[in-house]
Amino acid sequence: MAFHYPNGRRFVPQAMEEKKSPLNKISYSNRGKTLEDDLNETNQYYLAHGIAVIHKKPTPIQIVDVHYPKRSAAVIKEAYFKQASTTDYNGVYKGKYIDFEAKETKNSSSFPLKNFHDHQIEHMKHIVQHDGIAFVIIRFSATGDIYLMSSEQLGFYWKRMKDGGRKSITLQEVESSSEKITLGFQPRIDYIKVVDLLIAENF
């Protein structure tokens, strides 16, 4: 089944892109799980234990080509993302609206800002303006290190880029302007502990 972005460009899943290179090395720091897998498990843990209600946002899709090989079955052959997505996750914690994006990079020395888009930065700004909590969770796949960076701090680096500065955030900058999250068992990525710090600092 073929998916396309709103601009018509074909969507290629990350897993397929990685298969193209036989030189990719397998990292055992997380047993092959993606950042999304770990966050979904974490959010299920939070929900089951009455800690928070956080879900991955569904992506609106417009179906344009469906085949009916049988009367009782339909096969989607082609579809388009209806609109550009804002952020990956949202929900409620301690009466506060939570909204965040999750990104991974194979780069071991910096985080490329091309992983974000203008509309995502603007979306997070609006969340903060309305007393919500917005942030990004970044994983360096080479080391498995995970960081939580507030949207305000991300906005600083984004503006720097827009003003003609570097197009990435160095690892040292990520370390100094973010909180590192240690990978655990239950929950996998306990980011709520860092959210508590954001609440204490800003509310």
XYZ file of N, CA, C and O in Angstrom:
812
model
N 0.839 -1.186 0.000
C 0.000 0.000 0.000
C 0.880 1.245 0.000
O 1.840 1.327 0.754
N 0.569 2.206 -0.847
C 1.380 3.416 -0.963
C 0.753 4.562 -0.192
O -0.434 4.835 -0.327
N 1.556 5.237 0.637
C 1.127 6.431 1.351
C 1.878 7.625 0.798
O 3.049 7.525 0.411
N 1.214 8.792 0.793
C 1.837 10.004 0.289
C 1.611 11.153 1.263
O 0.584 11.223 1.936
N 2.590 12.060 1.331
C 2.454 13.266 2.133
C 1.522 14.234 1.409
O 1.215 14.055 0.224
N 1.068 15.313 2.113
C 0.183 16.286 1.457
C 0.774 16.889 0.195
O 0.048 17.260 -0.712
N 2.116 16.972 0.108
C 2.744 17.539 -1.090
C 2.899 16.524 -2.219
O 3.476 16.818 -3.250
N 2.404 15.297 -1.993
C 2.448 14.272 -3.024
C 3.647 13.355 -2.945
O 3.687 12.320 -3.611
N 4.653 13.724 -2.125
C 5.855 12.883 -2.013
C 5.522 11.557 -1.341
O 4.768 11.501 -0.385
N 6.077 10.490 -1.870
C 5.800 9.153 -1.350
C 6.396 8.984 0.042
O 7.515 9.397 0.300
N 5.636 8.382 0.950
C 6.083 8.113 2.315
C 6.832 6.791 2.346
O 6.324 5.763 1.890
N 8.078 6.818 2.848
C 8.892 5.611 2.992
C 9.132 5.378 4.476
O 9.768 6.201 5.137
N 8.590 4.306 5.055
C 8.798 4.031 6.484
C 10.269 3.969 6.827
O 11.095 3.522 6.030
N 10.606 4.413 8.031
C 12.005 4.440 8.471
C 12.633 3.056 8.440
O 13.786 2.884 8.083
N 11.857 2.048 8.783
C 12.391 0.683 8.804
C 12.862 0.257 7.423
O 13.878 -0.418 7.267
N 12.119 0.688 6.379
C 12.491 0.338 5.016
C 13.757 1.067 4.599
O 14.610 0.529 3.905
N 13.883 2.347 5.036
C 15.058 3.119 4.682
C 16.309 2.493 5.272
O 17.363 2.453 4.640
N 16.202 2.013 6.495
C 17.364 1.436 7.162
C 17.805 0.133 6.512
O 18.972 -0.216 6.518
N 16.862 -0.604 5.892
C 17.198 -1.881 5.274
C 18.045 -1.706 4.021
O 18.697 -2.630 3.575
N 18.025 -0.479 3.458
C 18.770 -0.250 2.232
C 20.273 -0.343 2.463
O 21.016 -0.642 1.551
N 20.719 -0.044 3.671
C 22.152 -0.035 3.936
C 22.570 -1.285 4.693
O 22.190 -1.480 5.836
N 23.363 -2.157 4.071
C 23.802 -3.380 4.752
C 24.855 -3.092 5.804
O 25.233 -3.971 6.556
N 25.355 -1.851 5.842
C 26.420 -1.508 6.776
C 25.897 -1.079 8.134
O 26.675 -0.817 9.045
N 24.551 -0.955 8.266
C 23.998 -0.546 9.548
C 24.363 -1.538 10.628
O 24.227 -2.747 10.463
N 24.828 -1.029 11.738
C 25.165 -1.880 12.869
C 23.994 -1.946 13.834
O 23.317 -0.963 14.066
N 23.770 -3.110 14.389
C 22.671 -3.288 15.330
C 23.117 -2.850 16.716
O 24.147 -3.270 17.211
N 22.312 -1.972 17.345
C 22.603 -1.543 18.703
C 21.788 -2.383 19.667
O 20.581 -2.511 19.523
N 22.473 -2.977 20.644
C 21.772 -3.803 21.611
C 21.417 -3.037 22.876
O 20.938 -3.618 23.849
N 21.614 -1.713 22.858
C 21.313 -0.922 24.038
C 19.824 -0.932 24.346
O 19.415 -0.720 25.465
N 18.997 -1.199 23.324
C 17.551 -1.182 23.544
C 16.875 -2.366 22.881
O 15.680 -2.339 22.634
N 17.646 -3.402 22.567
C 17.100 -4.640 22.001
C 16.237 -4.384 20.761
O 15.234 -5.053 20.550
N 16.600 -3.409 19.954
C 15.918 -3.203 18.684
C 14.632 -2.423 18.752
O 14.012 -2.190 17.732
N 14.218 -1.999 19.912
C 12.968 -1.266 20.008
C 13.163 0.174 19.553
O 14.203 0.782 19.770
N 12.139 0.729 18.944
C 12.193 2.119 18.541
C 11.807 3.002 19.714
O 11.240 2.536 20.716
N 12.093 4.277 19.581
C 11.707 5.240 20.616
C 10.195 5.237 20.780
O 9.674 5.296 21.900
N 9.478 5.136 19.668
C 8.018 5.103 19.725
C 7.515 3.891 20.503
O 6.598 4.007 21.326
N 8.111 2.729 20.275
C 7.717 1.518 21.009
C 7.868 1.722 22.515
O 6.978 1.387 23.302
N 9.019 2.258 22.898
C 9.294 2.456 24.323
C 8.354 3.480 24.947
O 7.904 3.322 26.080
N 8.064 4.541 24.211
C 7.155 5.562 24.743
C 5.731 5.029 24.845
O 5.016 5.332 25.807
N 5.326 4.215 23.882
C 3.988 3.628 23.950
C 3.856 2.708 25.162
O 2.828 2.704 25.853
N 4.901 1.926 25.425
C 4.891 1.058 26.607
C 4.854 1.883 27.887
O 4.141 1.556 28.845
N 5.623 2.964 27.899
C 5.646 3.847 29.064
C 4.280 4.453 29.311
O 3.790 4.498 30.452
N 3.642 4.924 28.240
C 2.325 5.542 28.385
C 1.271 4.534 28.850
O 0.362 4.884 29.611
N 1.396 3.297 28.408
C 0.484 2.253 28.889
C 0.676 2.018 30.376
O -0.287 1.817 31.118
N 1.932 2.061 30.812
C 2.237 1.904 32.236
C 1.632 3.058 33.036
O 0.997 2.838 34.073
N 1.819 4.287 32.554
C 1.254 5.449 33.234
C -0.269 5.341 33.356
O -0.851 5.651 34.397
N -0.907 4.909 32.278
C -2.365 4.789 32.277
C -2.826 3.700 33.239
O -3.747 3.909 34.046
N -2.184 2.536 33.189
C -2.564 1.398 34.033
C -2.387 1.704 35.522
O -3.116 1.181 36.366
N -1.419 2.569 35.851
C -1.133 2.882 37.253
C -1.717 4.227 37.691
O -1.379 4.728 38.770
N -2.582 4.799 36.864
C -3.259 6.030 37.232
C -2.341 7.229 37.361
O -2.635 8.166 38.108
N -1.230 7.231 36.635
C -0.251 8.319 36.735
C -0.570 9.453 35.762
O -0.560 10.628 36.127
N -0.841 9.107 34.520
C -1.126 10.107 33.486
C -1.887 9.445 32.345
O -1.885 8.217 32.213
N -2.526 10.286 31.547
C -3.228 9.797 30.355
C -2.574 10.457 29.144
O -2.852 11.615 28.829
N -1.661 9.736 28.521
C -0.928 10.252 27.356
C -1.068 9.249 26.215
O -0.861 8.052 26.408
N -1.419 9.750 25.029
C -1.603 8.858 23.877
C -0.874 9.403 22.657
O -0.664 10.611 22.529
N -0.536 8.498 21.766
C 0.025 8.912 20.472
C -1.123 9.416 19.604
O -2.175 8.793 19.529
N -0.893 10.553 18.957
C -1.944 11.132 18.117
C -2.103 10.311 16.834
O -1.110 9.972 16.187
N -3.336 10.018 16.456
C -3.536 9.324 15.170
C -3.270 10.280 14.016
O -3.480 11.492 14.133
N -2.788 9.749 12.914
C -2.514 10.564 11.730
C -3.684 10.466 10.762
O -4.023 9.371 10.309
N -4.334 11.613 10.437
C -5.467 11.577 9.490
C -5.015 11.113 8.109
O -4.049 11.633 7.568
N -5.728 10.134 7.569
C -5.356 9.573 6.262
C -6.564 9.588 5.321
O -7.680 9.260 5.725
N -6.319 9.979 4.085
C -7.354 9.959 3.058
C -7.077 8.804 2.105
O -6.027 8.739 1.472
N -8.015 7.888 2.021
C -7.870 6.710 1.157
C -8.316 7.065 -0.266
O -9.398 7.612 -0.459
N -7.485 6.759 -1.249
C -7.811 7.118 -2.631
C -7.927 5.911 -3.560
O -8.445 6.032 -4.660
N -7.431 4.757 -3.129
C -7.505 3.577 -4.001
C -7.719 2.328 -3.158
O -6.878 1.970 -2.339
N -8.883 1.686 -3.356
C -9.222 0.480 -2.601
C -9.591 -0.630 -3.572
O -10.339 -0.407 -4.526
N -9.033 -1.819 -3.359
C -9.381 -2.980 -4.171
C -10.237 -3.932 -3.339
O -10.039 -4.058 -2.130
N -11.164 -4.591 -3.998
C -12.056 -5.526 -3.325
C -11.875 -6.925 -3.908
O -12.652 -7.345 -4.782
N -10.856 -7.647 -3.454
C -10.636 -9.002 -3.982
C -11.776 -9.950 -3.612
O -12.053 -10.916 -4.319
N -12.436 -9.659 -2.508
C -13.593 -10.433 -2.070
C -14.670 -9.476 -1.595
O -14.394 -8.345 -1.215
N -15.889 -9.940 -1.577
C -16.971 -9.078 -1.109
C -16.806 -8.696 0.356
O -17.201 -7.623 0.783
N -16.224 -9.598 1.109
C -16.098 -9.371 2.551
C -14.764 -8.745 2.950
O -14.502 -8.560 4.136
N -13.928 -8.427 1.949
C -12.599 -7.893 2.266
C -12.260 -6.728 1.348
O -12.608 -6.722 0.166
N -11.577 -5.722 1.924
C -11.124 -4.564 1.161
C -9.632 -4.373 1.422
O -9.165 -4.508 2.546
N -8.885 -4.078 0.344
C -7.446 -3.862 0.465
C -7.133 -2.433 0.023
O -7.419 -2.044 -1.110
N -6.563 -1.653 0.948
C -6.184 -0.278 0.636
C -4.882 -0.296 -0.148
O -3.868 -0.814 0.320
N -4.907 0.271 -1.361
C -3.732 0.269 -2.229
C -2.970 1.591 -2.189
O -1.758 1.629 -2.402
N -3.667 2.701 -1.955
C -3.016 4.003 -1.942
C -3.768 4.949 -1.018
O -4.996 4.946 -0.964
N -2.984 5.758 -0.271
C -3.592 6.712 0.652
C -2.652 7.896 0.840
O -1.459 7.805 0.570
N -3.213 9.022 1.303
C -2.436 10.233 1.537
C -2.629 10.707 2.969
O -3.736 10.579 3.526
N -1.547 11.263 3.572
C -1.717 11.956 4.830
C -2.492 13.235 4.530
O -2.106 14.013 3.674
N -3.601 13.457 5.237
C -4.457 14.593 4.946
C -3.784 15.929 5.237
O -4.027 16.917 4.563
N -2.968 15.983 6.284
C -2.355 17.248 6.674
C -1.037 16.967 7.379
O -0.777 15.847 7.808
N -0.220 17.997 7.480
C 1.044 17.853 8.185
C 0.767 17.662 9.670
O -0.085 18.333 10.245
N 1.460 16.727 10.294
C 1.215 16.454 11.704
C 1.839 17.543 12.567
O 2.751 18.237 12.159
N 1.300 17.708 13.768
C 1.851 18.689 14.699
C 2.932 18.002 15.538
O 4.102 18.046 15.221
N 2.521 17.335 16.608
C 3.462 16.591 17.442
C 2.949 15.169 17.629
O 1.817 14.854 17.273
N 3.773 14.324 18.229
C 3.459 12.901 18.307
C 2.474 12.518 19.410
O 1.627 11.657 19.227
N 2.616 13.161 20.576
C 1.860 12.717 21.753
C 1.192 13.880 22.467
O 1.709 15.005 22.463
N 0.054 13.582 23.093
C -0.569 14.570 23.969
C -1.424 13.873 25.019
O -1.721 12.682 24.911
N -1.775 14.622 26.058
C -2.585 14.053 27.130
C -2.633 14.963 28.336
O -2.383 16.173 28.229
N -2.925 14.366 29.493
C -3.099 15.137 30.723
C -2.309 14.509 31.854
O -2.287 13.282 32.017
N -1.650 15.377 32.642
C -0.913 14.935 33.814
C -1.043 16.002 34.902
O -0.720 17.158 34.683
N -1.557 15.605 36.057
C -1.741 16.525 37.188
C -2.505 17.776 36.781
O -2.177 18.899 37.189
N -3.510 17.602 35.954
C -4.333 18.724 35.518
C -3.696 19.596 34.461
O -4.273 20.608 34.054
N -2.514 19.221 33.983
C -1.818 19.989 32.964
C -1.861 19.280 31.616
O -1.711 18.059 31.541
N -2.065 20.080 30.568
C -2.043 19.528 29.218
C -0.593 19.273 28.813
O 0.271 20.136 28.938
N -0.333 18.070 28.330
C 1.007 17.650 27.918
C 1.025 17.433 26.408
O 0.118 16.801 25.856
N 2.047 17.949 25.752
C 2.158 17.814 24.299
C 3.636 17.699 23.943
O 4.433 18.544 24.336
N 4.016 16.627 23.231
C 5.437 16.501 22.908
C 5.700 15.732 21.628
O 4.858 14.992 21.131
N 6.902 15.952 21.128
C 7.394 15.294 19.924
C 8.532 14.362 20.329
O 9.275 14.642 21.275
N 8.673 13.244 19.631
C 9.747 12.287 19.911
C 10.576 12.097 18.646
O 10.027 11.833 17.579
N 11.907 12.239 18.778
C 12.791 12.141 17.620
C 14.027 11.304 17.947
O 14.537 11.330 19.067
N 14.508 10.581 16.932
C 15.750 9.823 17.052
C 16.741 10.312 15.997
O 16.340 10.795 14.940
N 18.008 10.164 16.292
C 19.037 10.480 15.297
C 20.160 9.450 15.372
O 20.483 8.946 16.451
N 20.747 9.150 14.218
C 21.903 8.250 14.170
C 23.201 9.026 14.359
O 24.253 8.429 14.540
N 23.098 10.346 14.306
C 24.267 11.194 14.504
C 24.692 11.128 15.968
O 23.874 11.297 16.865
N 25.948 10.877 16.225
C 26.413 10.711 17.608
C 26.936 11.988 18.243
O 27.139 12.040 19.457
N 27.165 13.038 17.433
C 27.760 14.263 17.968
C 26.841 15.470 17.971
O 27.143 16.487 18.585
N 25.707 15.373 17.290
C 24.777 16.503 17.257
C 23.387 16.019 16.845
O 23.232 14.908 16.332
N 22.394 16.884 17.082
C 21.031 16.557 16.689
C 20.593 17.519 15.591
O 20.461 18.724 15.819
N 20.347 17.020 14.367
C 19.969 17.886 13.240
C 18.578 18.505 13.441
O 17.607 17.807 13.729
N 18.488 19.816 13.273
C 17.207 20.505 13.434
C 16.270 20.262 12.259
O 15.090 20.593 12.331
N 16.779 19.670 11.181
C 15.919 19.359 10.042
C 14.867 18.310 10.421
O 13.906 18.102 9.672
N 15.049 17.665 11.572
C 14.062 16.695 12.049
C 12.768 17.366 12.500
O 11.768 16.686 12.715
N 12.808 18.690 12.656
C 11.613 19.432 13.049
C 11.129 20.298 11.898
O 11.839 20.511 10.916
N 9.901 20.819 12.044
C 9.313 21.681 11.028
C 8.739 22.930 11.681
O 8.416 22.918 12.872
N 8.620 23.996 10.902
C 8.125 25.267 11.432
C 6.787 25.119 12.152
O 6.590 25.684 13.228
N 5.874 24.353 11.545
C 4.542 24.254 12.144
C 4.586 23.531 13.486
O 3.757 23.792 14.361
N 5.555 22.641 13.680
C 5.681 21.953 14.960
C 6.191 22.908 16.040
O 5.709 22.897 17.176
N 7.159 23.736 15.687
C 7.686 24.723 16.629
C 6.592 25.712 17.023
O 6.423 26.042 18.206
N 5.831 26.173 16.042
C 4.736 27.108 16.323
C 3.671 26.464 17.192
O 3.132 27.089 18.104
N 3.375 25.212 16.898
C 2.365 24.484 17.680
C 2.773 24.420 19.151
O 1.968 24.696 20.046
N 4.033 24.093 19.417
C 4.494 23.992 20.795
C 4.499 25.355 21.487
O 4.218 25.464 22.687
N 4.796 26.412 20.734
C 4.735 27.764 21.296
C 3.318 28.087 21.760
O 3.110 28.658 22.841
N 2.342 27.722 20.957
C 0.941 27.981 21.311
C 0.546 27.206 22.573
O -0.196 27.712 23.415
N 1.038 25.981 22.677
C 0.732 25.168 23.862
C 1.221 25.872 25.120
O 0.495 25.997 26.118
N 2.460 26.345 25.087
C 3.051 27.015 26.251
C 2.322 28.317 26.556
O 2.105 28.667 27.726
N 1.908 29.045 25.523
C 1.176 30.301 25.724
C -0.127 30.087 26.481
O -0.611 30.984 27.158
N -0.672 28.881 26.363
C -1.927 28.560 27.050
C -1.687 27.716 28.302
O -2.563 26.972 28.738
N -0.486 27.844 28.868
C -0.121 27.183 30.120
C -0.063 25.662 30.019
O -0.204 24.962 31.032
N 0.135 25.155 28.813
C 0.374 23.733 28.659
C 1.865 23.459 28.776
O 2.678 24.383 28.892
N 2.234 22.194 28.749
C 3.636 21.801 28.840
C 4.024 21.115 27.536
O 3.431 20.099 27.161
N 4.999 21.685 26.838
C 5.440 21.135 25.555
C 6.938 20.878 25.602
O 7.703 21.662 26.166
N 7.346 19.772 25.006
C 8.759 19.415 25.019
C 9.061 18.413 23.917
O 8.152 17.971 23.191
N 10.331 18.068 23.790
C 10.739 17.032 22.838
C 11.563 15.993 23.586
O 12.278 16.320 24.537
N 11.410 14.754 23.182
C 12.233 13.675 23.708
C 13.146 13.232 22.568
O 12.676 12.892 21.483
N 14.443 13.281 22.822
C 15.457 13.007 21.805
C 16.246 11.765 22.191
O 16.675 11.627 23.332
N 16.416 10.859 21.227
C 17.277 9.696 21.475
C 18.404 9.648 20.448
O 18.162 9.755 19.248
N 19.611 9.488 20.958
C 20.769 9.237 20.095
C 20.888 7.725 19.963
O 21.286 7.034 20.911
N 20.516 7.204 18.798
C 20.423 5.756 18.630
C 21.771 5.051 18.736
O 21.841 3.874 19.095
N 22.858 5.765 18.446
C 24.178 5.140 18.515
C 24.546 4.754 19.938
O 25.224 3.756 20.172
N 24.100 5.547 20.901
C 24.433 5.289 22.302
C 23.229 4.863 23.133
O 23.385 4.318 24.227
N 22.027 5.137 22.618
C 20.818 4.847 23.383
C 20.487 5.920 24.398
O 19.516 5.785 25.157
N 21.262 7.021 24.434
C 21.008 8.090 25.390
C 19.742 8.856 25.021
O 19.513 9.182 23.853
N 18.934 9.159 26.042
C 17.652 9.822 25.840
C 17.608 11.102 26.663
O 17.995 11.118 27.838
N 17.114 12.182 26.055
C 17.041 13.478 26.723
C 15.656 14.101 26.528
O 15.013 13.892 25.500
N 15.237 14.871 27.521
C 14.014 15.658 27.394
C 14.407 17.122 27.387
O 15.049 17.605 28.315
N 14.019 17.819 26.320
C 14.317 19.244 26.163
C 13.011 20.018 26.090
O 12.102 19.645 25.338
N 12.897 21.087 26.866
C 11.682 21.895 26.844
C 11.517 22.555 25.477
O 12.495 22.798 24.765
N 10.274 22.868 25.117
C 10.026 23.509 23.825
C 10.650 24.896 23.780
O 11.059 25.359 22.712
N 10.738 25.571 24.941
C 11.361 26.890 24.978
C 12.839 26.798 24.608
O 13.354 27.624 23.856
N 13.515 25.778 25.130
C 14.932 25.608 24.815
C 15.120 25.225 23.349
O 16.021 25.718 22.672
N 14.256 24.348 22.860
C 14.308 23.993 21.443
C 14.086 25.228 20.582
O 14.748 25.417 19.557
N 13.149 26.090 21.011
C 12.871 27.321 20.273
C 14.091 28.218 20.165
O 14.290 28.904 19.151
N 14.923 28.218 21.198
C 16.151 29.014 21.180
C 17.075 28.535 20.056
O 17.607 29.338 19.274
N 17.273 27.219 19.967
C 18.153 26.665 18.930
C 17.537 26.828 17.542
O 18.251 27.023 16.545
N 16.216 26.746 17.473
C 15.512 26.915 16.200
C 15.705 28.346 15.683
O 15.999 28.556 14.506
N 15.553 29.318 16.579
C 15.736 30.730 16.191
C 17.175 30.970 15.767
O 17.432 31.715 14.816
N 18.114 30.356 16.476
C 19.522 30.497 16.114
C 19.745 30.043 14.683
O 20.463 30.691 13.910
N 19.145 28.929 14.302
C 19.260 28.423 12.935
C 18.634 29.394 11.948
O 19.208 29.698 10.898
N 17.435 29.878 12.278
C 16.724 30.794 11.387
C 17.491 32.097 11.201
O 17.373 32.754 10.165
N 18.265 32.459 12.200
C 19.063 33.689 12.120
C 20.401 33.472 11.414
O 21.258 34.359 11.400
N 20.591 32.284 10.867
C 21.810 32.003 10.117
C 22.843 31.190 10.855
O 23.943 30.957 10.348
N 22.506 30.717 12.066
C 23.434 29.921 12.853
C 23.447 28.461 12.449
O 22.854 28.079 11.430
N 24.085 27.613 13.249
C 24.242 26.207 12.921
C 22.889 25.506 12.812
O 21.914 25.875 13.487
N 22.851 24.472 11.988
C 21.605 23.776 11.698
C 21.416 22.531 12.551
O 20.633 21.651 12.203
N 22.133 22.466 13.649
C 21.995 21.330 14.555
C 22.292 21.781 15.975
O 22.810 22.882 16.194
N 21.952 20.914 16.917
C 22.252 21.155 18.321
C 23.373 20.189 18.688
O 23.218 18.971 18.514
N 24.479 20.700 19.166
C 25.585 19.813 19.492
C 25.209 18.913 20.671
O 24.321 19.253 21.476
N 25.881 17.796 20.769
C 25.626 16.887 21.883
C 25.871 17.590 23.214
O 25.110 17.406 24.167
N 26.916 18.409 23.281
C 27.212 19.138 24.504
C 26.070 20.087 24.873
O 25.720 20.230 26.051
N 25.478 20.717 23.857
C 24.347 21.623 24.103
C 23.121 20.837 24.573
O 22.391 21.286 25.459
N 22.901 19.691 23.966
C 21.777 18.848 24.395
C 21.965 18.447 25.855
O 21.036 18.527 26.666
N 23.172 18.052 26.197
C 23.450 17.611 27.567
C 23.275 18.740 28.579
O 22.783 18.515 29.690
N 23.659 19.955 28.203
C 23.601 21.074 29.136
C 22.229 21.729 29.230
O 21.922 22.377 30.234
N 21.392 21.557 28.193
C 20.096 22.238 28.186
C 18.920 21.269 28.280
O 17.770 21.660 28.081
N 19.191 20.009 28.590
C 18.135 18.994 28.685
C 18.339 18.173 29.947
O 19.360 18.271 30.617
N 17.341 17.353 30.239
C 17.449 16.390 31.338
C 17.595 14.993 30.735
O 16.807 14.599 29.870
N 18.602 14.265 31.170
C 18.803 12.909 30.661
C 17.840 11.951 31.349
O 17.602 12.044 32.555
N 17.281 11.040 30.568
C 16.342 10.046 31.092
C 17.001 8.677 31.014
O 17.429 8.242 29.947
N 17.071 7.998 32.138
C 17.670 6.666 32.174
C 16.643 5.624 31.752
O 15.508 5.622 32.243
N 17.036 4.745 30.829
C 16.143 3.695 30.374
C 15.934 2.686 31.494
O 16.883 2.218 32.109
N 14.663 2.373 31.785
C 14.349 1.442 32.859
C 13.524 0.269 32.373
O 13.406 0.023 31.171
N 12.929 -0.444 33.306
C 12.105 -1.607 32.962
C 10.625 -1.248 32.966
O 9.946 -1.379 31.963
N 10.118 -0.799 34.099
C 8.734 -0.349 34.184
C 8.678 0.925 35.005
O 8.920 0.881 36.218
N 8.431 2.061 34.366
C 8.229 2.258 32.920
C 9.555 2.305 32.158
O 10.601 2.487 32.763
N 9.476 2.156 30.856
C 10.669 2.104 30.016
C 11.427 3.436 30.029
O 12.606 3.495 30.280
N 10.683 4.521 29.688
C 11.271 5.862 29.627
C 10.457 6.742 30.575
O 9.429 7.300 30.189
N 10.909 6.873 31.794
C 10.116 7.555 32.822
C 10.264 9.078 32.711
O 10.850 9.738 33.570
N 9.682 9.631 31.639
C 9.824 11.062 31.377
C 8.990 11.933 32.310
O 9.245 13.137 32.437
N 8.005 11.343 32.978
C 7.155 12.110 33.885
C 7.976 12.731 35.021
O 7.655 13.812 35.519
N 9.049 12.088 35.427
C 9.912 12.651 36.471
C 10.481 14.002 36.038
O 10.615 14.924 36.847
N 10.808 14.115 34.747
C 11.327 15.376 34.230
C 10.196 16.392 34.085
O 10.385 17.589 34.330
N 9.008 15.922 33.712
C 7.849 16.819 33.616
C 7.564 17.438 34.976
O 7.201 18.617 35.081
N 7.757 16.670 36.047
C 7.591 17.215 37.403
C 8.540 18.392 37.632
O 8.175 19.388 38.270
N 9.753 18.288 37.103
C 10.713 19.381 37.240
C 10.236 20.613 36.465
O 10.367 21.750 36.934
N 9.696 20.406 35.262
C 9.180 21.517 34.464
C 8.022 22.209 35.167
O 7.914 23.438 35.158
N 7.156 21.414 35.789
C 6.018 21.981 36.516
C 6.523 22.808 37.702
O 6.045 23.925 37.956
N 7.503 22.276 38.434
C 8.046 22.973 39.592
C 8.712 24.290 39.194
O 8.656 25.270 39.937
N 9.338 24.308 38.028
C 10.056 25.509 37.576
C 9.142 26.569 36.977
O 9.461 27.760 37.033
N 8.025 26.139 36.409
C 7.203 27.088 35.626
C 5.811 27.357 36.174
O 5.117 28.259 35.691
N 5.374 26.606 37.189
C 3.997 26.805 37.674
C 3.973 26.930 39.192
O 4.873 26.538 39.874
